[in-house]
Amino acid sequence: MDTLRIPHALESPTVVQNFSIRLLGRGSMTLPDGSAGYPPQLGNLALGAPNIKQNFDNISTNLIPSALNLSNQISSNTFGLHVGSAAMGIPLSLWLGGYDSSRVLGPVSSQPYFSDPCRTDLLDVGIGVDNGISPFPFVEKQGVLHQGNESISDSIQVTIEPLAPYLHLPQSACDAIASYLPVTYQNKYKLYFWNTEDPRYEPLVKSPSYLSFTFRATSLPQAELTIKVPFRLLNLTLQAPLIDRPTQYFPCQSPQADGMYTLGRAFLQAAFLGINWDQDNATWWLAQAPGPDTGRTPLQEQFADPFRGSTATWSDSWKGHWTPLSQKISTDSSTGSTTMADAATPASGLSTGAKAGIGVGCAAAAALVAVAGLYFYRSRARARRATKMHLQQAAEEKRIKEGEELKGPQIPFMVEAADPEPVEMTHREMFQELPGSTPPQPPPKQR
């Protein structure tokens, strides 16, 4: 146990007593082929569990949202998350006790849970283009999840798992998607590297093309929810210590060691996730999140029915950051565009410590990188005093827009006001309580 102090620029810190932590003094992670051991670089900060407290023998410890809710610092034992994208200048959005409605577009899937939230049926994966000429031999293609795999009859069960870095799908589905892309499969990493010299590469990743995920959503009249992830967000960068020089890759991979199909941080760049840990109202939410052309002023909301989202459209939230094609690019639709290098039987995925190039993560039971920003409701008086810090935002936002990866102490710390006036604290006001260089690991998830 420890005392967690979350500093604020102009106020005394928020304190969580008896905070549940687990520290590892030594550790090593390896590539899928068993080579290249390297130390883990990211820790995780638990954002709740179905139990209000975690008990170890005779010791009772606290988790952040439930402790803040019990002390009346936030109004509910909930959180709302949009991971965003450092490279595309979409800041992390994380609220405790509510959510930012500007990060919610279109219909919202609301689903109850009994033990583990964030588990749902994936009905299909598709490929499409929002506007302009398609970079593919088609404008839209459905049935990609089932392509080449007759054992998938209706759907597969997936977990929205923010600790996982990639799209962990059946290998047949990854291969089917990759067959339409200029990528090469690398067996050492169990990943697809973009062929950046291919003339199709740049037009495709900059075009309004996307990968779509269709889920079962019984709470919606149409009983389905589709979330689109632009290929701009799936053009990620693998870096040291995993590889000698930065390399662009497509983040689709077979399941991790537990064998579960998961949609990780690569997916959550474009999706909103919310959870209510209150067992009387145990619910989790999933929705489309916007692109970089959206307002930067957060719109504070409580989780309630009806669920309030933004009136903006997904297309408008991206229109300034992609380039519609005015003419066809050359493709080989007969054999596909994927080449296979050292192809082998699929193995388990990269460890969760792998750098995915998208900055932050959190557990399916809601854990987040320890130095990520936390959002809190503050009083109106505090918000007015804190507005003096707005001028400090410009330099930080410029750095993010220029494509720096959000990692470690570079991730900004946010304080949200009761009136929707955001105040951004720079990375220098990050966590100071936990000593040493080894980041904390998430406490055991309660079942």
Tab-separated table of C-alpha atoms in Angstrom:
chain	number	residue	atom	x	y	z
A	1	MET	CA	0.000	0.000	0.000
A	2	ASP	CA	0.989	3.617	-0.423
A	3	THR	CA	-0.473	7.090	-0.460
A	4	LEU	CA	-1.113	8.398	-3.954
A	5	ARG	CA	-0.943	12.157	-4.350
A	6	ILE	CA	-2.157	13.653	-7.598
A	7	PRO	CA	-0.746	17.197	-7.753
A	8	HIS	CA	-2.584	20.260	-9.040
A	9	ALA	CA	-0.839	23.454	-10.088
A	10	LEU	CA	-2.766	25.887	-7.874
A	11	GLU	CA	-4.337	23.628	-5.256
A	12	SER	CA	-3.381	21.021	-2.697
A	13	PRO	CA	-3.068	17.536	-4.204
A	14	THR	CA	-5.846	14.994	-4.408
A	15	VAL	CA	-4.951	12.172	-2.016
A	16	VAL	CA	-5.923	8.495	-2.130
A	17	GLN	CA	-4.956	6.732	1.109
A	18	ASN	CA	-4.055	3.014	1.227
A	19	PHE	CA	-3.681	2.934	-2.538
A	20	SER	CA	-3.302	-0.603	-3.873
A	21	ILE	CA	-0.025	-1.039	-5.768
A	22	ARG	CA	2.280	-3.856	-6.813
A	23	LEU	CA	5.912	-3.056	-7.544
A	24	LEU	CA	8.259	-5.315	-9.480
A	25	GLY	CA	11.945	-4.744	-8.920
A	26	ARG	CA	13.070	-6.754	-11.906
A	27	GLY	CA	11.496	-7.972	-15.116
A	28	SER	CA	12.159	-8.881	-18.720
A	29	MET	CA	10.023	-9.185	-21.836
A	30	THR	CA	10.766	-11.001	-25.062
A	31	LEU	CA	9.705	-10.937	-28.683
A	32	PRO	CA	7.262	-13.595	-29.913
A	33	ASP	CA	10.103	-15.749	-31.219
A	34	GLY	CA	11.735	-15.778	-27.764
A	35	SER	CA	14.580	-13.397	-28.605
A	36	ALA	CA	15.638	-9.916	-27.506
A	37	GLY	CA	14.854	-9.746	-23.811
A	38	TYR	CA	14.287	-6.159	-22.683
A	39	PRO	CA	13.001	-4.436	-19.529
A	40	PRO	CA	9.339	-3.334	-19.421
A	41	GLN	CA	8.900	0.384	-20.001
A	42	LEU	CA	5.284	0.975	-19.005
A	43	GLY	CA	3.437	0.577	-15.723
A	44	ASN	CA	-0.307	0.544	-15.196
A	45	LEU	CA	-2.560	2.488	-12.905
A	46	ALA	CA	-5.769	0.655	-12.009
A	47	LEU	CA	-8.934	2.629	-12.673
A	48	GLY	CA	-11.315	0.405	-10.796
A	49	ALA	CA	-12.809	-3.059	-10.509
A	50	PRO	CA	-16.225	-4.515	-9.698
A	51	ASN	CA	-15.221	-4.561	-6.013
A	52	ILE	CA	-15.019	-1.196	-4.242
A	53	LYS	CA	-11.880	-2.255	-2.366
A	54	GLN	CA	-9.220	-4.897	-2.863
A	55	ASN	CA	-8.537	-7.166	0.083
A	56	PHE	CA	-5.320	-9.095	0.683
A	57	ASP	CA	-5.468	-11.256	3.829
A	58	ASN	CA	-6.217	-8.702	6.558
A	59	ILE	CA	-5.296	-5.671	4.468
A	60	SER	CA	-7.938	-3.560	2.705
A	61	THR	CA	-6.738	-1.258	-0.067
A	62	ASN	CA	-8.364	1.435	-2.218
A	63	LEU	CA	-8.789	1.943	-5.948
A	64	ILE	CA	-8.875	5.451	-7.356
A	65	PRO	CA	-12.453	5.971	-8.638
A	66	SER	CA	-14.192	4.162	-5.777
A	67	ALA	CA	-12.075	5.963	-3.146
A	68	LEU	CA	-12.768	9.362	-4.710
A	69	ASN	CA	-16.454	8.529	-4.994
A	70	LEU	CA	-16.710	7.411	-1.350
A	71	SER	CA	-15.021	10.648	-0.266
A	72	ASN	CA	-17.463	12.681	-2.423
A	73	GLN	CA	-14.716	14.059	-4.665
A	74	ILE	CA	-16.434	12.604	-7.743
A	75	SER	CA	-20.131	11.875	-8.122
A	76	SER	CA	-19.990	8.240	-9.267
A	77	ASN	CA	-17.698	5.218	-9.420
A	78	THR	CA	-17.274	5.570	-13.190
A	79	PHE	CA	-14.833	6.644	-15.853
A	80	GLY	CA	-14.899	7.636	-19.532
A	81	LEU	CA	-11.878	7.069	-21.794
A	82	HIS	CA	-10.738	7.894	-25.312
A	83	VAL	CA	-7.075	6.950	-25.806
A	84	GLY	CA	-6.642	9.251	-28.819
A	85	SER	CA	-3.485	9.432	-30.921
A	86	ALA	CA	-0.264	11.308	-30.239
A	87	ALA	CA	0.816	11.172	-33.867
A	88	MET	CA	-2.484	12.661	-35.078
A	89	GLY	CA	-2.730	15.254	-32.300
A	90	ILE	CA	-5.778	13.710	-30.580
A	91	PRO	CA	-5.130	14.169	-26.839
A	92	LEU	CA	-5.966	11.506	-24.296
A	93	SER	CA	-9.379	12.023	-22.673
A	94	LEU	CA	-9.941	10.378	-19.294
A	95	TRP	CA	-12.591	11.466	-16.831
A	96	LEU	CA	-13.287	9.970	-13.430
A	97	GLY	CA	-16.912	10.304	-12.327
A	98	GLY	CA	-18.217	11.174	-15.794
A	99	TYR	CA	-17.178	11.586	-19.409
A	100	ASP	CA	-16.455	14.147	-22.111
A	101	SER	CA	-19.415	14.119	-24.498
A	102	SER	CA	-17.314	15.728	-27.249
A	103	ARG	CA	-15.506	12.349	-27.498
A	104	VAL	CA	-18.753	10.468	-28.265
A	105	LEU	CA	-20.168	10.391	-31.803
A	106	GLY	CA	-23.362	8.737	-32.994
A	107	PRO	CA	-25.160	5.877	-31.248
A	108	VAL	CA	-23.823	4.442	-27.990
A	109	SER	CA	-23.924	0.759	-27.104
A	110	SER	CA	-24.940	0.339	-23.450
A	111	GLN	CA	-24.416	-3.155	-22.074
A	112	PRO	CA	-24.760	-4.636	-18.576
A	113	TYR	CA	-22.071	-6.917	-17.184
A	114	PHE	CA	-21.898	-9.439	-14.362
A	115	SER	CA	-18.193	-9.985	-13.640
A	116	ASP	CA	-15.999	-8.711	-16.483
A	117	PRO	CA	-17.020	-5.650	-18.505
A	118	CYS	CA	-15.942	-4.891	-22.055
A	119	ARG	CA	-16.739	-8.293	-23.553
A	120	THR	CA	-18.972	-8.337	-26.618
A	121	ASP	CA	-19.735	-10.081	-29.910
A	122	LEU	CA	-17.833	-8.933	-32.992
A	123	LEU	CA	-20.070	-9.618	-35.974
A	124	ASP	CA	-17.816	-8.489	-38.802
A	125	VAL	CA	-14.777	-6.540	-39.937
A	126	GLY	CA	-14.982	-4.439	-43.090
A	127	ILE	CA	-12.917	-2.112	-45.247
A	128	GLY	CA	-14.243	1.088	-46.801
A	129	VAL	CA	-13.583	4.648	-47.876
A	130	ASP	CA	-15.501	7.674	-46.605
A	131	ASN	CA	-15.165	9.892	-49.672
A	132	GLY	CA	-13.145	10.314	-52.842
A	133	ILE	CA	-11.943	7.463	-55.048
A	134	SER	CA	-11.243	4.225	-53.219
A	135	PRO	CA	-7.613	3.045	-52.966
A	136	PHE	CA	-8.975	-0.518	-53.144
A	137	PRO	CA	-10.639	-2.483	-55.951
A	138	PHE	CA	-13.932	-1.737	-54.131
A	139	VAL	CA	-15.622	1.116	-52.284
A	140	GLU	CA	-16.735	-1.066	-49.398
A	141	LYS	CA	-16.113	-4.685	-48.495
A	142	GLN	CA	-17.847	-6.652	-45.750
A	143	GLY	CA	-17.304	-10.216	-44.554
A	144	VAL	CA	-13.570	-9.796	-43.963
A	145	LEU	CA	-13.796	-11.383	-40.492
A	146	HIS	CA	-15.095	-14.622	-42.030
A	147	GLN	CA	-12.896	-14.582	-45.133
A	148	GLY	CA	-10.926	-17.814	-45.436
A	149	ASN	CA	-12.260	-19.235	-42.167
A	150	GLU	CA	-15.426	-21.317	-42.371
A	151	SER	CA	-15.278	-22.068	-38.641
A	152	ILE	CA	-16.532	-18.539	-37.863
A	153	SER	CA	-20.261	-18.929	-38.419
A	154	ASP	CA	-21.852	-15.823	-36.905
A	155	SER	CA	-19.485	-13.882	-34.649
A	156	ILE	CA	-16.528	-14.106	-32.310
A	157	GLN	CA	-16.405	-12.858	-28.741
A	158	VAL	CA	-13.875	-10.092	-28.187
A	159	THR	CA	-12.779	-8.083	-25.172
A	160	ILE	CA	-12.063	-4.373	-25.383
A	161	GLU	CA	-8.719	-4.583	-23.595
A	162	PRO	CA	-6.726	-1.359	-23.298
A	163	LEU	CA	-3.694	-3.155	-21.867
A	164	ALA	CA	-3.344	-5.015	-25.171
A	165	PRO	CA	-1.450	-3.017	-27.794
A	166	TYR	CA	-2.939	-4.387	-31.018
A	167	LEU	CA	-5.958	-5.818	-32.810
A	168	HIS	CA	-5.744	-9.430	-31.620
A	169	LEU	CA	-7.991	-11.284	-34.083
A	170	PRO	CA	-8.009	-14.712	-35.741
A	171	GLN	CA	-4.924	-15.029	-37.911
A	172	SER	CA	-7.204	-15.665	-40.865
A	173	ALA	CA	-8.852	-12.269	-40.309
A	174	CYS	CA	-5.493	-10.483	-40.051
A	175	ASP	CA	-4.343	-12.180	-43.251
A	176	ALA	CA	-7.592	-11.262	-44.996
A	177	ILE	CA	-7.235	-7.593	-44.077
A	178	ALA	CA	-3.553	-7.585	-45.007
A	179	SER	CA	-4.300	-9.072	-48.424
A	180	TYR	CA	-5.668	-5.664	-49.469
A	181	LEU	CA	-2.737	-3.671	-48.048
A	182	PRO	CA	0.882	-3.073	-49.126
A	183	VAL	CA	2.351	-4.910	-46.132
A	184	THR	CA	4.803	-7.731	-45.444
A	185	TYR	CA	4.340	-10.255	-42.654
A	186	GLN	CA	7.364	-10.485	-40.337
A	187	ASN	CA	7.421	-13.749	-38.423
A	188	LYS	CA	9.922	-12.521	-35.824
A	189	TYR	CA	7.480	-9.885	-34.607
A	190	LYS	CA	4.230	-11.583	-35.687
A	191	LEU	CA	3.321	-8.229	-37.238
A	192	TYR	CA	2.794	-6.794	-40.708
A	193	PHE	CA	5.283	-4.118	-41.770
A	194	TRP	CA	4.062	-1.462	-44.173
A	195	ASN	CA	5.948	-1.444	-47.466
A	196	THR	CA	6.664	2.271	-47.356
A	197	GLU	CA	8.317	2.238	-50.784
A	198	ASP	CA	5.203	0.788	-52.414
A	199	PRO	CA	3.452	3.495	-54.499
A	200	ARG	CA	0.136	2.536	-52.886
A	201	TYR	CA	1.340	3.062	-49.305
A	202	GLU	CA	1.199	6.823	-48.859
A	203	PRO	CA	-2.016	7.449	-50.839
A	204	LEU	CA	-3.751	4.671	-48.893
A	205	VAL	CA	-2.778	5.677	-45.354
A	206	LYS	CA	-3.545	9.340	-46.051
A	207	SER	CA	-6.871	8.650	-47.767
A	208	PRO	CA	-10.290	8.583	-46.015
A	209	SER	CA	-10.123	4.780	-45.894
A	210	TYR	CA	-10.889	2.837	-42.754
A	211	LEU	CA	-11.249	-0.532	-41.082
A	212	SER	CA	-14.741	-1.036	-39.627
A	213	PHE	CA	-15.785	-3.207	-36.672
A	214	THR	CA	-19.431	-4.183	-36.301
A	215	PHE	CA	-20.603	-5.315	-32.856
A	216	ARG	CA	-23.793	-6.783	-31.515
A	217	ALA	CA	-25.621	-4.021	-29.626
A	218	THR	CA	-28.974	-5.137	-28.252
A	219	SER	CA	-29.511	-1.743	-26.622
A	220	LEU	CA	-29.757	-0.045	-30.025
A	221	PRO	CA	-32.772	-0.188	-32.361
A	222	GLN	CA	-30.618	-1.504	-35.216
A	223	ALA	CA	-29.047	-4.088	-32.823
A	224	GLU	CA	-25.582	-3.303	-34.261
A	225	LEU	CA	-22.860	-0.730	-33.646
A	226	THR	CA	-20.115	-0.008	-36.193
A	227	ILE	CA	-16.896	1.757	-35.241
A	228	LYS	CA	-14.510	2.961	-37.932
A	229	VAL	CA	-10.747	3.134	-37.432
A	230	PRO	CA	-8.967	5.130	-40.171
A	231	PHE	CA	-5.877	3.540	-41.655
A	232	ARG	CA	-4.095	6.746	-40.636
A	233	LEU	CA	-4.362	5.404	-37.074
A	234	LEU	CA	-3.182	1.942	-38.113
A	235	ASN	CA	0.101	3.188	-39.563
A	236	LEU	CA	2.038	2.826	-36.308
A	237	THR	CA	5.747	2.954	-35.548
A	238	LEU	CA	7.761	0.149	-33.958
A	239	GLN	CA	10.763	1.518	-32.080
A	240	ALA	CA	13.697	0.479	-29.894
A	241	PRO	CA	14.246	-1.716	-28.001
A	242	LEU	CA	12.107	-3.912	-30.244
A	243	ILE	CA	13.835	-2.913	-33.472
A	244	ASP	CA	16.978	-1.034	-34.494
A	245	ARG	CA	15.282	1.761	-36.440
A	246	PRO	CA	11.718	3.109	-36.488
A	247	THR	CA	9.536	0.917	-38.698
A	248	GLN	CA	5.922	1.413	-39.765
A	249	TYR	CA	3.625	-1.509	-39.027
A	250	PHE	CA	-0.014	-2.563	-39.227
A	251	PRO	CA	-1.136	-3.682	-35.724
A	252	CYS	CA	-3.083	-6.897	-36.404
A	253	GLN	CA	-1.937	-10.024	-34.648
A	254	SER	CA	-3.206	-13.413	-33.499
A	255	PRO	CA	-4.384	-13.701	-29.863
A	256	GLN	CA	-2.069	-13.252	-26.925
A	257	ALA	CA	-1.038	-16.057	-24.577
A	258	ASP	CA	-4.495	-16.294	-22.989
A	259	GLY	CA	-6.032	-17.075	-26.382
A	260	MET	CA	-8.667	-14.328	-26.077
A	261	TYR	CA	-9.539	-12.153	-29.044
A	262	THR	CA	-8.985	-8.566	-27.946
A	263	LEU	CA	-9.193	-5.082	-29.385
A	264	GLY	CA	-6.502	-3.049	-27.678
A	265	ARG	CA	-5.094	0.458	-27.782
A	266	ALA	CA	-4.856	0.472	-31.572
A	267	PHE	CA	-8.670	0.183	-31.620
A	268	LEU	CA	-9.229	2.618	-28.737
A	269	GLN	CA	-7.555	5.386	-30.706
A	270	ALA	CA	-10.916	5.643	-32.484
A	271	ALA	CA	-13.372	4.390	-29.847
A	272	PHE	CA	-14.877	5.704	-26.611
A	273	LEU	CA	-15.080	3.365	-23.616
A	274	GLY	CA	-16.928	3.980	-20.361
A	275	ILE	CA	-17.551	1.802	-17.299
A	276	ASN	CA	-19.808	2.088	-14.242
A	277	TRP	CA	-18.355	-0.030	-11.430
A	278	ASP	CA	-21.469	0.314	-9.240
A	279	GLN	CA	-22.811	-3.240	-8.996
A	280	ASP	CA	-26.386	-1.975	-8.798
A	281	ASN	CA	-25.888	-0.282	-12.173
A	282	ALA	CA	-23.088	-2.384	-13.664
A	283	THR	CA	-22.877	-1.069	-17.227
A	284	TRP	CA	-20.249	-0.387	-19.847
A	285	TRP	CA	-20.484	1.818	-22.928
A	286	LEU	CA	-18.883	1.765	-26.360
A	287	ALA	CA	-19.127	4.413	-29.082
A	288	GLN	CA	-17.347	5.973	-32.044
A	289	ALA	CA	-14.777	8.596	-31.032
A	290	PRO	CA	-13.851	11.615	-33.183
A	291	GLY	CA	-10.729	12.474	-35.141
A	292	PRO	CA	-8.366	15.429	-34.701
A	293	ASP	CA	-10.710	18.048	-36.218
A	294	THR	CA	-12.880	18.272	-33.136
A	295	GLY	CA	-13.266	20.852	-30.385
A	296	ARG	CA	-10.654	20.920	-27.645
A	297	THR	CA	-13.073	22.219	-24.996
A	298	PRO	CA	-14.308	19.221	-22.988
A	299	LEU	CA	-18.058	18.925	-22.403
A	300	GLN	CA	-18.586	17.459	-18.945
A	301	GLU	CA	-21.432	14.968	-18.529
A	302	GLN	CA	-22.636	12.453	-15.971
A	303	PHE	CA	-23.397	8.916	-17.102
A	304	ALA	CA	-27.171	8.916	-17.452
A	305	ASP	CA	-29.989	7.872	-19.738
A	306	PRO	CA	-30.234	9.249	-22.376
A	307	PHE	CA	-26.526	9.226	-23.138
A	308	ARG	CA	-25.386	12.581	-24.496
A	309	GLY	CA	-22.872	12.743	-27.292
A	310	SER	CA	-21.553	15.275	-29.778
A	311	THR	CA	-23.592	16.507	-32.733
A	312	ALA	CA	-20.451	16.495	-34.908
A	313	THR	CA	-20.058	13.906	-37.659
A	314	TRP	CA	-17.197	11.459	-37.873
A	315	SER	CA	-16.320	12.600	-41.407
A	316	ASP	CA	-16.052	16.229	-40.343
A	317	SER	CA	-13.800	15.276	-37.436
A	318	TRP	CA	-11.247	13.933	-39.938
A	319	LYS	CA	-11.651	16.046	-43.072
A	320	GLY	CA	-8.631	18.266	-42.386
A	321	HIS	CA	-6.289	15.333	-41.836
A	322	TRP	CA	-6.799	13.062	-44.802
A	323	THR	CA	-6.400	13.475	-48.551
A	324	PRO	CA	-9.217	12.060	-50.732
A	325	LEU	CA	-7.963	10.400	-53.898
A	326	SER	CA	-8.860	11.954	-57.234
A	327	GLN	CA	-7.712	8.953	-59.280
A	328	LYS	CA	-7.219	5.229	-58.886
A	329	ILE	CA	-3.973	3.790	-57.567
A	330	SER	CA	-2.639	0.515	-58.936
A	331	THR	CA	-3.587	-2.645	-57.040
A	332	ASP	CA	-3.416	-6.349	-57.759
A	333	SER	CA	-6.833	-7.656	-56.799
A	334	SER	CA	-6.128	-11.182	-57.966
A	335	THR	CA	-3.303	-12.004	-55.583
A	336	GLY	CA	-3.707	-9.274	-53.017
A	337	SER	CA	-0.993	-6.822	-52.055
A	338	THR	CA	0.596	-8.667	-49.165
A	339	THR	CA	3.867	-10.501	-49.428
A	340	MET	CA	4.888	-13.022	-46.818
A	341	ALA	CA	8.416	-12.957	-45.369
A	342	ASP	CA	9.472	-15.948	-43.286
A	343	ALA	CA	5.847	-17.002	-42.867
A	344	ALA	CA	5.212	-19.481	-40.092
A	345	THR	CA	2.465	-20.844	-37.924
A	346	PRO	CA	1.012	-17.940	-35.916
A	347	ALA	CA	2.275	-17.614	-32.375
A	348	SER	CA	1.098	-15.605	-29.412
A	349	GLY	CA	1.333	-11.839	-29.657
A	350	LEU	CA	3.878	-9.351	-28.415
A	351	SER	CA	3.875	-8.751	-24.691
A	352	THR	CA	1.857	-5.880	-23.318
A	353	GLY	CA	5.095	-4.012	-22.718
A	354	ALA	CA	5.676	-3.652	-26.458
A	355	LYS	CA	5.731	-0.075	-27.653
A	356	ALA	CA	2.729	0.302	-29.944
A	357	GLY	CA	3.487	3.860	-30.922
A	358	ILE	CA	0.164	5.142	-29.635
A	359	GLY	CA	1.195	6.351	-26.245
A	360	VAL	CA	-1.091	5.090	-23.507
A	361	GLY	CA	-3.143	2.139	-22.345
A	362	CYS	CA	-5.496	0.904	-19.666
A	363	ALA	CA	-6.734	-2.525	-18.594
A	364	ALA	CA	-10.029	-4.105	-19.627
A	365	ALA	CA	-10.768	-3.798	-15.953
A	366	ALA	CA	-9.565	-0.285	-16.647
A	367	ALA	CA	-5.865	0.211	-15.925
A	368	LEU	CA	-3.970	3.120	-17.427
A	369	VAL	CA	-0.273	3.909	-17.880
A	370	ALA	CA	0.811	5.321	-14.545
A	371	VAL	CA	1.867	8.671	-15.890
A	372	ALA	CA	-1.226	9.257	-18.020
A	373	GLY	CA	-3.528	12.220	-17.444
A	374	LEU	CA	-6.373	11.960	-14.942
A	375	TYR	CA	-9.516	14.059	-15.117
A	376	PHE	CA	-11.422	15.331	-12.127
A	377	TYR	CA	-14.357	17.605	-11.502
A	378	ARG	CA	-13.145	20.670	-9.615
A	379	SER	CA	-15.055	23.537	-8.078
A	380	ARG	CA	-15.954	26.663	-10.023
A	381	ALA	CA	-13.650	28.772	-7.883
A	382	ARG	CA	-10.703	26.486	-8.549
A	383	ALA	CA	-11.461	26.514	-12.234
A	384	ARG	CA	-11.377	30.307	-12.396
A	385	ARG	CA	-8.017	30.459	-10.665
A	386	ALA	CA	-6.651	27.670	-12.790
A	387	THR	CA	-7.547	29.360	-16.063
A	388	LYS	CA	-4.334	31.315	-15.678
A	389	MET	CA	-2.594	28.212	-16.958
A	390	HIS	CA	-4.262	28.241	-20.378
A	391	LEU	CA	-1.382	30.091	-21.963
A	392	GLN	CA	0.874	27.172	-21.036
A	393	GLN	CA	-1.190	24.862	-23.267
A	394	ALA	CA	-0.021	26.300	-26.565
A	395	ALA	CA	3.514	24.939	-26.494
A	396	GLU	CA	2.373	21.501	-25.300
A	397	GLU	CA	-0.359	21.195	-27.936
A	398	LYS	CA	2.076	22.289	-30.644
A	399	ARG	CA	4.430	19.496	-29.585
A	400	ILE	CA	1.604	16.930	-29.731
A	401	LYS	CA	0.402	18.140	-33.139
A	402	GLU	CA	3.898	17.770	-34.519
A	403	GLY	CA	3.619	14.060	-33.888
A	404	GLU	CA	5.631	13.351	-30.718
A	405	GLU	CA	4.626	10.123	-29.072
A	406	LEU	CA	2.886	10.493	-25.713
A	407	LYS	CA	5.040	8.505	-23.369
A	408	GLY	CA	6.238	8.766	-19.808
A	409	PRO	CA	6.212	12.231	-18.268
A	410	GLN	CA	5.324	13.866	-21.600
A	411	ILE	CA	1.649	12.995	-21.167
A	412	PRO	CA	-0.258	16.069	-19.876
A	413	PHE	CA	-2.204	16.006	-16.643
A	414	MET	CA	-5.684	17.479	-16.865
A	415	VAL	CA	-8.045	18.949	-14.297
A	416	GLU	CA	-11.652	19.359	-15.321
A	417	ALA	CA	-13.852	22.040	-13.833
A	418	ALA	CA	-17.489	21.821	-12.746
A	419	ASP	CA	-18.242	24.383	-15.409
A	420	PRO	CA	-16.813	23.128	-18.717
A	421	GLU	CA	-13.612	25.173	-18.610
A	422	PRO	CA	-10.638	22.846	-19.064
A	423	VAL	CA	-7.299	23.452	-17.422
A	424	GLU	CA	-4.256	21.588	-18.658
A	425	MET	CA	-1.325	20.899	-16.376
A	426	THR	CA	1.945	20.263	-18.174
A	427	HIS	CA	3.961	17.075	-17.790
A	428	ARG	CA	6.066	18.698	-15.065
A	429	GLU	CA	3.196	18.374	-12.603
A	430	MET	CA	2.991	14.614	-12.957
A	431	PHE	CA	3.012	11.941	-10.269
A	432	GLN	CA	5.696	12.418	-7.626
A	433	GLU	CA	4.662	9.927	-4.947
A	434	LEU	CA	5.884	6.543	-6.151
A	435	PRO	CA	9.681	6.300	-5.705
A	436	GLY	CA	12.213	4.447	-7.813
A	437	SER	CA	12.500	3.831	-11.524
A	438	THR	CA	10.308	0.730	-11.745
A	439	PRO	CA	6.715	1.601	-12.656
A	440	PRO	CA	3.822	0.100	-10.660
A	441	GLN	CA	1.944	-2.889	-12.010
A	442	PRO	CA	-1.858	-3.269	-11.830
A	443	PRO	CA	-3.325	-4.991	-8.770
A	444	PRO	CA	-4.975	-8.382	-9.304
A	445	LYS	CA	-8.339	-8.030	-11.028
A	446	GLN	CA	-11.248	-9.024	-8.837
A	447	ARG	CA	-13.585	-11.626	-10.296
